[in-house]
Coordinates of C-alpha atoms in Angstrom, one line a residue:
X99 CA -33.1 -81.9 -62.9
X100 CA -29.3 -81.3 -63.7
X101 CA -27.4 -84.6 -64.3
X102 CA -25.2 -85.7 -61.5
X103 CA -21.2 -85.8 -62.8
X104 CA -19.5 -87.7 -59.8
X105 CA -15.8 -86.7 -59.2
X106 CA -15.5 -90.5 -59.1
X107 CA -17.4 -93.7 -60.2
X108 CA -16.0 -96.3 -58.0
X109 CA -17.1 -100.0 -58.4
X110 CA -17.1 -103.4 -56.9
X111 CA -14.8 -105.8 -59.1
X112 CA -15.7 -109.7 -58.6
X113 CA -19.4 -110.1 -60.0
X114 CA -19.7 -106.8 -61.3
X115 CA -16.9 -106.4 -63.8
X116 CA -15.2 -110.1 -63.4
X117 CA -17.3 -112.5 -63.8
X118 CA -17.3 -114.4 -60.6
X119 CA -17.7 -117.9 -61.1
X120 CA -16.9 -119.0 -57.6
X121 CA -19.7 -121.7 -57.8
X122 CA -18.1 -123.3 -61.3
X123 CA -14.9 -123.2 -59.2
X124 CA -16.8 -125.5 -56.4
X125 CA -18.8 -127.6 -59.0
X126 CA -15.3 -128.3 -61.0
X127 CA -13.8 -129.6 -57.6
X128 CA -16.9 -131.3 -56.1
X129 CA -18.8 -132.9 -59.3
X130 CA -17.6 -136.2 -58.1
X131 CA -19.1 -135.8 -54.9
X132 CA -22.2 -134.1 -55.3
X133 CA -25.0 -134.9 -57.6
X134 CA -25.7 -132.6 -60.4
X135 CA -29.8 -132.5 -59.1
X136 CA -28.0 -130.9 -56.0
X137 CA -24.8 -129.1 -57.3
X138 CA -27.0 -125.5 -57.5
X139 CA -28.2 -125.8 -53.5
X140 CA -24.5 -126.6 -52.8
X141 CA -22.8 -123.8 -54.3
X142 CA -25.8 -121.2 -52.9
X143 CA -24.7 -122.3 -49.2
X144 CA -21.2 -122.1 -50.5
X145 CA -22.2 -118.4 -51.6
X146 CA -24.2 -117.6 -47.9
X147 CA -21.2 -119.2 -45.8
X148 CA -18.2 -117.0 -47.5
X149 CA -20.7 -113.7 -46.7
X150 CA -20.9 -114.7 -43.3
X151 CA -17.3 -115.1 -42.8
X152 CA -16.6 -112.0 -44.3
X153 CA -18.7 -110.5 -41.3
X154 CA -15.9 -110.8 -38.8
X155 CA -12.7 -109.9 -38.1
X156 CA -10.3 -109.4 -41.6
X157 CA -8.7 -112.6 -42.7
X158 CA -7.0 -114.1 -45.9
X159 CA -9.6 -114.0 -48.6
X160 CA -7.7 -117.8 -49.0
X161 CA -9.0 -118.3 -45.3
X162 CA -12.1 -117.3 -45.9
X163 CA -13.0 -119.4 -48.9
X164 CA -11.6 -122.7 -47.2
X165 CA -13.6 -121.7 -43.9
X166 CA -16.7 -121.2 -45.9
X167 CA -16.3 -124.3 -48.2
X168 CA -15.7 -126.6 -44.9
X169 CA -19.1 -125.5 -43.8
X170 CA -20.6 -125.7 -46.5
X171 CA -19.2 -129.5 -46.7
X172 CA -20.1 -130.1 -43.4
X173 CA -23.7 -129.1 -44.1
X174 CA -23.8 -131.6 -46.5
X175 CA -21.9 -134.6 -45.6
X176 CA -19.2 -133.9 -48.4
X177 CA -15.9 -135.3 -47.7
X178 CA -13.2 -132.0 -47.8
X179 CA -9.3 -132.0 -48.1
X180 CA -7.2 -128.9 -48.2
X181 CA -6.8 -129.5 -51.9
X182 CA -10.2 -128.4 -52.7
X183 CA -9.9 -125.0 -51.2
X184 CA -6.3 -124.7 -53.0
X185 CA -8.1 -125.7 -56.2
X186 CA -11.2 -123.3 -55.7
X187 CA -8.8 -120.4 -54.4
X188 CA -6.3 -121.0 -57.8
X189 CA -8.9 -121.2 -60.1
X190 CA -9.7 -117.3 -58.6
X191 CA -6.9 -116.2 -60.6
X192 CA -8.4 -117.6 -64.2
X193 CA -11.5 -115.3 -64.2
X194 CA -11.7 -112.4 -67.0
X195 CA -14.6 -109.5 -67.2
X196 CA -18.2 -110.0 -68.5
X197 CA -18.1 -109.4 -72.1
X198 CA -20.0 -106.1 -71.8
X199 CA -17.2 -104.4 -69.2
X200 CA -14.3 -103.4 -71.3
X201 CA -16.5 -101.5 -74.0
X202 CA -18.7 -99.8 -71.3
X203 CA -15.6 -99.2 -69.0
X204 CA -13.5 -97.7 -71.3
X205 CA -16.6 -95.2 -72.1
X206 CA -17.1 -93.8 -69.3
X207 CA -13.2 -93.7 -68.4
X208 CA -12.8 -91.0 -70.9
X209 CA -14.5 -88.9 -68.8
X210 CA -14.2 -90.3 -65.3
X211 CA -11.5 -91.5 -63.0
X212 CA -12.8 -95.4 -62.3
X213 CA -11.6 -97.0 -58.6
X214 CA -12.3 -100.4 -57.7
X215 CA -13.2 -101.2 -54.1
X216 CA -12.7 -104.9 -53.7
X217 CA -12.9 -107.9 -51.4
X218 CA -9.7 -109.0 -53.0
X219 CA -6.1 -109.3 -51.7
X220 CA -3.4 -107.3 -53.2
X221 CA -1.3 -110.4 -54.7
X222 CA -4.5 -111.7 -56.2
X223 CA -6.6 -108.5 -58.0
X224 CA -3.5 -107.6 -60.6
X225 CA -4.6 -110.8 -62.0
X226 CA -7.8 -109.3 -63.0
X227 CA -7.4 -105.7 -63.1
X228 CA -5.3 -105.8 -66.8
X229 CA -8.4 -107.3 -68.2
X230 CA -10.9 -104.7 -67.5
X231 CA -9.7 -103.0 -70.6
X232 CA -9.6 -99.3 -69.2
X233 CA -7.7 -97.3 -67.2
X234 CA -8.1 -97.7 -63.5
X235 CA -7.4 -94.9 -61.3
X236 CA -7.4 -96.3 -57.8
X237 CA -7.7 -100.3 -57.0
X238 CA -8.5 -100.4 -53.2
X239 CA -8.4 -104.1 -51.5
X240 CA -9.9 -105.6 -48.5
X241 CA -6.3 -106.5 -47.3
X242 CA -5.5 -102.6 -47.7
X243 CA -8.6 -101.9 -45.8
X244 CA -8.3 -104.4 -43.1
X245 CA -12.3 -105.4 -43.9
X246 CA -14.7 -106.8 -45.9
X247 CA -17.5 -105.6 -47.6
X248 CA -20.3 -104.9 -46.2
X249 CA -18.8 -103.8 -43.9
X250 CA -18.6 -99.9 -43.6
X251 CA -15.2 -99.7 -42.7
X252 CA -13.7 -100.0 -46.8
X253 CA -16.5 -96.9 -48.1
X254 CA -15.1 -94.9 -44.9
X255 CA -11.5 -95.7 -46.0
X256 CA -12.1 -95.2 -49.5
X257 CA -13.9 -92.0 -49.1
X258 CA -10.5 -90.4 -47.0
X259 CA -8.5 -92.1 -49.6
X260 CA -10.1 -90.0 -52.5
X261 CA -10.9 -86.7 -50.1
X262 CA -14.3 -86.7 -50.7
X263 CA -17.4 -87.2 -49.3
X264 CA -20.4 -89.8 -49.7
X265 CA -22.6 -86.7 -52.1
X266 CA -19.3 -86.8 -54.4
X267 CA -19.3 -90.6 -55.8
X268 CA -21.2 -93.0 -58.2
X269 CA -20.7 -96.3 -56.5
X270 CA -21.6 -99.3 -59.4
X271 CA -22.2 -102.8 -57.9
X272 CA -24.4 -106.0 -59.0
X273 CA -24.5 -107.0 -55.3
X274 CA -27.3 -105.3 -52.6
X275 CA -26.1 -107.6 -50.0
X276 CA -22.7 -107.1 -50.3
X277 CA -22.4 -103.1 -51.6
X278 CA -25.7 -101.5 -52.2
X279 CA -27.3 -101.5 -48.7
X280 CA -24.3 -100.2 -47.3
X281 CA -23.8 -97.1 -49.4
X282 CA -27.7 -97.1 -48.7
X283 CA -27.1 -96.7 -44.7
X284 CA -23.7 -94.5 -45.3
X285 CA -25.8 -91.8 -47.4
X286 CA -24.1 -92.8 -50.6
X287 CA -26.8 -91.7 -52.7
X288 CA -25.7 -92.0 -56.1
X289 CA -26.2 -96.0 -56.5
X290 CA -26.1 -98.1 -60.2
X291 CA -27.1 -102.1 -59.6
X292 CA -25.6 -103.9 -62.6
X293 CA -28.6 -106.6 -62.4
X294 CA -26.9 -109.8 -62.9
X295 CA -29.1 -111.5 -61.2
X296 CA -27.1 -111.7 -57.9
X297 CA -29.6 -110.5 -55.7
X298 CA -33.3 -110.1 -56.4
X299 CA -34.2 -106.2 -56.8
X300 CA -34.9 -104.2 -53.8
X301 CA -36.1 -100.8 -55.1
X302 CA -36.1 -99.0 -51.7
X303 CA -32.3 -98.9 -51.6
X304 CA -32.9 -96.2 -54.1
X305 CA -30.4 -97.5 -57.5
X306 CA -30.3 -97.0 -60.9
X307 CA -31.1 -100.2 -62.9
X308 CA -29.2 -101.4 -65.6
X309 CA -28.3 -104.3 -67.5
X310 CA -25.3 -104.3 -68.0
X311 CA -21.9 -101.8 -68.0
X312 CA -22.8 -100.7 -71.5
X313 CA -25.6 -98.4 -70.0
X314 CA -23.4 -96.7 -67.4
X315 CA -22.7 -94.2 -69.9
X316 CA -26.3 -92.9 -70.1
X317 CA -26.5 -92.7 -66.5
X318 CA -24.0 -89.8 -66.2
X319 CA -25.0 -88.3 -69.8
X320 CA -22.3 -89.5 -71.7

């Protein structure tokens, strides 16, 4: 079988190449308030509310984040101020790559124009795009887009953007939920999960496995 060179490998940034560490965000704001014995069930329905408001109509990324941590403190009986979603929603802006993405970018950027589709906003990403530590061709935002992943609407924009069609990419995401089963249902059929244990594997959404960034490179033969 001939190896499959994509004219692009396009990825999904927070979790996948940043590390996302929304839930240390929320256990740095709320450790006074919630006990360390429930800190991990606080931050997963943290996690589920900011997915489901990502579901709706495009909003701040700000916005969403406060919505979702209101629920979640609802939920639970937590006390919230508008101060914890500024503090959550600053500390965004701190996060650098896993230790295994600049290496394994820079790699496979020798031989392959990298884009980012991202659920960020467009004053927030240049925070974390510099630290990636390779050349990034294309950085395409949900602001930009006017939607969230999973929803369809950013692969369909990205896809005009870069003049090509769903056969022509390598799409690289840790997330099923929030990339994955998307480019499953578009016919994005070139997948790589980064397992960062995200998501629990779904093999019938038809991926690549790997570990980390460092084995994109054997993936498209490099």
């Amino acid at each position: 079988m001939a190896l499959f060179k994509p004219k692009f490998i396009t990825f999904d940034c927070y979790g996948t190449l940043i590390n996302f560490d929304m839930a240390g965000a929320a256990e740095r704001c709320f450790k006074d308030r919630v006990s360390a014995q429930e800190m991990l069930a606080f931050t997963t329905d943290f996690a589920r509310y900011r997915f489901d408001e990502v579901l709706g109509a495009w909003k701040p990324y700000y916005d969403v984040v406060s919505d979702a941590i209101q629920r979640t403190c609802k939920k639970w009986g937590v006390a919230w101020s508008q101060a914890d979603s500024d503090f959550i929603y600053t500390d965004c802006a701190t996060w650098g790559p896993h230790p295994d993405v600049p290496a394994g970018l820079a790699k496979v950027a020798k031989e392959f124009p990298l884009v980012l589709l991202t659920n960020s906003m467009d004053d927030l990403i240049p925070h974390h795009v510099p630290r990636l530590g390779a050349p990034i061709h294309m950085t395409i935002t949900a602001e930009e887009v006017g939607a969230y992943k999973p929803q369809m609407k950013g692969f369909e924009y990205m896809l005009d953007k870069l003049n090509c069609g769903p056969e022509e990419i390598l799409h690289v995401s840790s997330s099923l939920r929030y990339d994955l089963m998307t480019c499953y249902d578009m016919g994005i059929k070139n997948k790589v999960w980064v397992n960062r244990g995200h998501d629990p594997a779904n093999p019938a959404y038809q991926y690549t496995e790997i570990n980390d960034i460092g084995g994109l490179a054997a993936v498209v033969g490099l």
